[in-house]
PDB file of C-alpha atoms in Angstrom:
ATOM      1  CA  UNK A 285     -14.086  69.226  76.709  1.00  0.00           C
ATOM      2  CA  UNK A 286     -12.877  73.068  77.960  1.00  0.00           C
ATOM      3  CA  UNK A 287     -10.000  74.178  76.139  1.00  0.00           C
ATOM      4  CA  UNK A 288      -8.765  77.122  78.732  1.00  0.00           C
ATOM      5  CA  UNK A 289      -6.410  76.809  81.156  1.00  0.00           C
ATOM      6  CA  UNK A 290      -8.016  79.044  83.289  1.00  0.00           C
ATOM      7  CA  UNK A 291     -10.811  76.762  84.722  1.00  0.00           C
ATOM      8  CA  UNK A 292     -12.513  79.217  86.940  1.00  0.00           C
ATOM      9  CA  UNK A 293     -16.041  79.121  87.528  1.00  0.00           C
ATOM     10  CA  UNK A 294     -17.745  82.457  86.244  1.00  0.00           C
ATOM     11  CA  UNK A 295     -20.668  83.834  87.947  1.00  0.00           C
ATOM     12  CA  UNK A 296     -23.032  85.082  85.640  1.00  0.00           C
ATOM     13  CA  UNK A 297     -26.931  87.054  85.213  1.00  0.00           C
ATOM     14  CA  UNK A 298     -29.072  85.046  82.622  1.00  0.00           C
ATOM     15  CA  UNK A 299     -31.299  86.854  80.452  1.00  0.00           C
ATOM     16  CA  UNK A 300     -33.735  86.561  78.466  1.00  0.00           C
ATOM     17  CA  UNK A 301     -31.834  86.523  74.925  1.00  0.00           C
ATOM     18  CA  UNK A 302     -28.002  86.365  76.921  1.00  0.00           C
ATOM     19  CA  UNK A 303     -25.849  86.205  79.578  1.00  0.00           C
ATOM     20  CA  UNK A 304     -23.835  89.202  81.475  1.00  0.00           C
ATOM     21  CA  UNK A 305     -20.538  88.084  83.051  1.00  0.00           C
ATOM     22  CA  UNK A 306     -20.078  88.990  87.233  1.00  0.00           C
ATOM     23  CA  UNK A 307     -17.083  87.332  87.847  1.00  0.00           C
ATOM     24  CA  UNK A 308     -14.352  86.226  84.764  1.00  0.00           C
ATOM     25  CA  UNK A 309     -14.252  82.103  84.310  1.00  0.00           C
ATOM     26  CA  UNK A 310     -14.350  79.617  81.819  1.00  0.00           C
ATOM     27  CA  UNK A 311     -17.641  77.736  82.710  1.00  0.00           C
ATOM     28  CA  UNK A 312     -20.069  77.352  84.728  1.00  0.00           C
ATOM     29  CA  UNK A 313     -21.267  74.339  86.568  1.00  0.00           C
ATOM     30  CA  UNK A 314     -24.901  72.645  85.550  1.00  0.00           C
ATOM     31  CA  UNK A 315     -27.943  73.191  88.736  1.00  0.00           C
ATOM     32  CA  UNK A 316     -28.865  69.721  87.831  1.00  0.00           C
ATOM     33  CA  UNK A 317     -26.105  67.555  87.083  1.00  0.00           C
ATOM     34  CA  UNK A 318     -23.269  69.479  87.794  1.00  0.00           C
ATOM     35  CA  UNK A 319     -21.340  69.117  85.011  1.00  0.00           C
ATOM     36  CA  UNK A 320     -19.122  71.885  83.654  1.00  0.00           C
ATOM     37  CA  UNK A 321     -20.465  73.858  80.817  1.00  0.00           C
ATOM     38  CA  UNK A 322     -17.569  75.736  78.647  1.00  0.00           C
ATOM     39  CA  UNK A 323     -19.223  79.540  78.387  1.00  0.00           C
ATOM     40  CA  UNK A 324     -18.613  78.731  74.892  1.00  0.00           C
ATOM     41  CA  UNK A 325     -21.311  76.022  74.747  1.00  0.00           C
ATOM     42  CA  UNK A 326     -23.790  77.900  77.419  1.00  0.00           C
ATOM     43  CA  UNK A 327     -27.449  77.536  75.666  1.00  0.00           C
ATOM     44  CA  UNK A 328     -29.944  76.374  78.277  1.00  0.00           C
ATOM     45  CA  UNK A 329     -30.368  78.289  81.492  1.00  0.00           C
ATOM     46  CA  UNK A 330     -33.123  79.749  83.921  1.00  0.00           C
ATOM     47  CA  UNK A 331     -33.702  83.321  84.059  1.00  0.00           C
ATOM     48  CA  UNK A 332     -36.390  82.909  87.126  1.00  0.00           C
ATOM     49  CA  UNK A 333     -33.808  80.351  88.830  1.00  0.00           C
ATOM     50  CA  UNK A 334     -30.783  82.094  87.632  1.00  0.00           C
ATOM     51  CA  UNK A 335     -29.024  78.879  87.157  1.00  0.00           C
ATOM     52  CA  UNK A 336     -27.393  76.949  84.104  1.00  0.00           C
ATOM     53  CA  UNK A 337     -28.116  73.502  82.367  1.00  0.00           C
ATOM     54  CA  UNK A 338     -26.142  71.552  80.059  1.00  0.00           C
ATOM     55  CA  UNK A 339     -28.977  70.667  78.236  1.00  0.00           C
ATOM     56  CA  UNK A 340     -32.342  70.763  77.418  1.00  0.00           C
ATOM     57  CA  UNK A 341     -33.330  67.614  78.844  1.00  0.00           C
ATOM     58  CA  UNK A 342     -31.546  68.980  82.219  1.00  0.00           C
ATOM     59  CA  UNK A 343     -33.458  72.382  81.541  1.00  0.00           C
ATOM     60  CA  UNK A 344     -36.612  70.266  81.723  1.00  0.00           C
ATOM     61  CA  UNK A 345     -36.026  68.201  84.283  1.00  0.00           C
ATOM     62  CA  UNK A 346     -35.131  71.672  86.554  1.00  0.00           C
ATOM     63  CA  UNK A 347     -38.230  73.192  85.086  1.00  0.00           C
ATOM     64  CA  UNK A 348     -40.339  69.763  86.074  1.00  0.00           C
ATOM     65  CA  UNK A 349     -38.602  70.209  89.907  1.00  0.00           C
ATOM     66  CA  UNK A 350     -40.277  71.571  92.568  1.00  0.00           C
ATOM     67  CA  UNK A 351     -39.283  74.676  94.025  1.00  0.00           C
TER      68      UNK A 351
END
């Protein structure tokens, strides 16, 4: 559960090791199931796809997708 009251999406560039903030939100929204990820509890995401997952099954199952 997020505990801001902002809830605006933040655009982000994944990294290898981290993450660098584009535009200011709270989460970001999961390429696979599209559930909201507090930034706070960001740990799986693409750096080829640029793209978050809320977890490492998700991460696999993007990695396991074509394209």
């Amino acid at each position: 559960m997020m505990t801001s009251s902002t809830n605006k999406v933040a655009r982000l560039h994944y990294m290898a090791n981290n993450f660098r903030m584009l535009t200011a939100g709270d989460h970001v929204v999961c390429a696979v199931t599209g559930q909201a990820i507090a930034l706070e509890d960001l740990r799986y995401w693409s750096v080829v796809k640029q793209e978050p997952y809320v977890s490492a099954e998700a991460s696999a199952r993007a990695a396991l997708a074509k394209g």
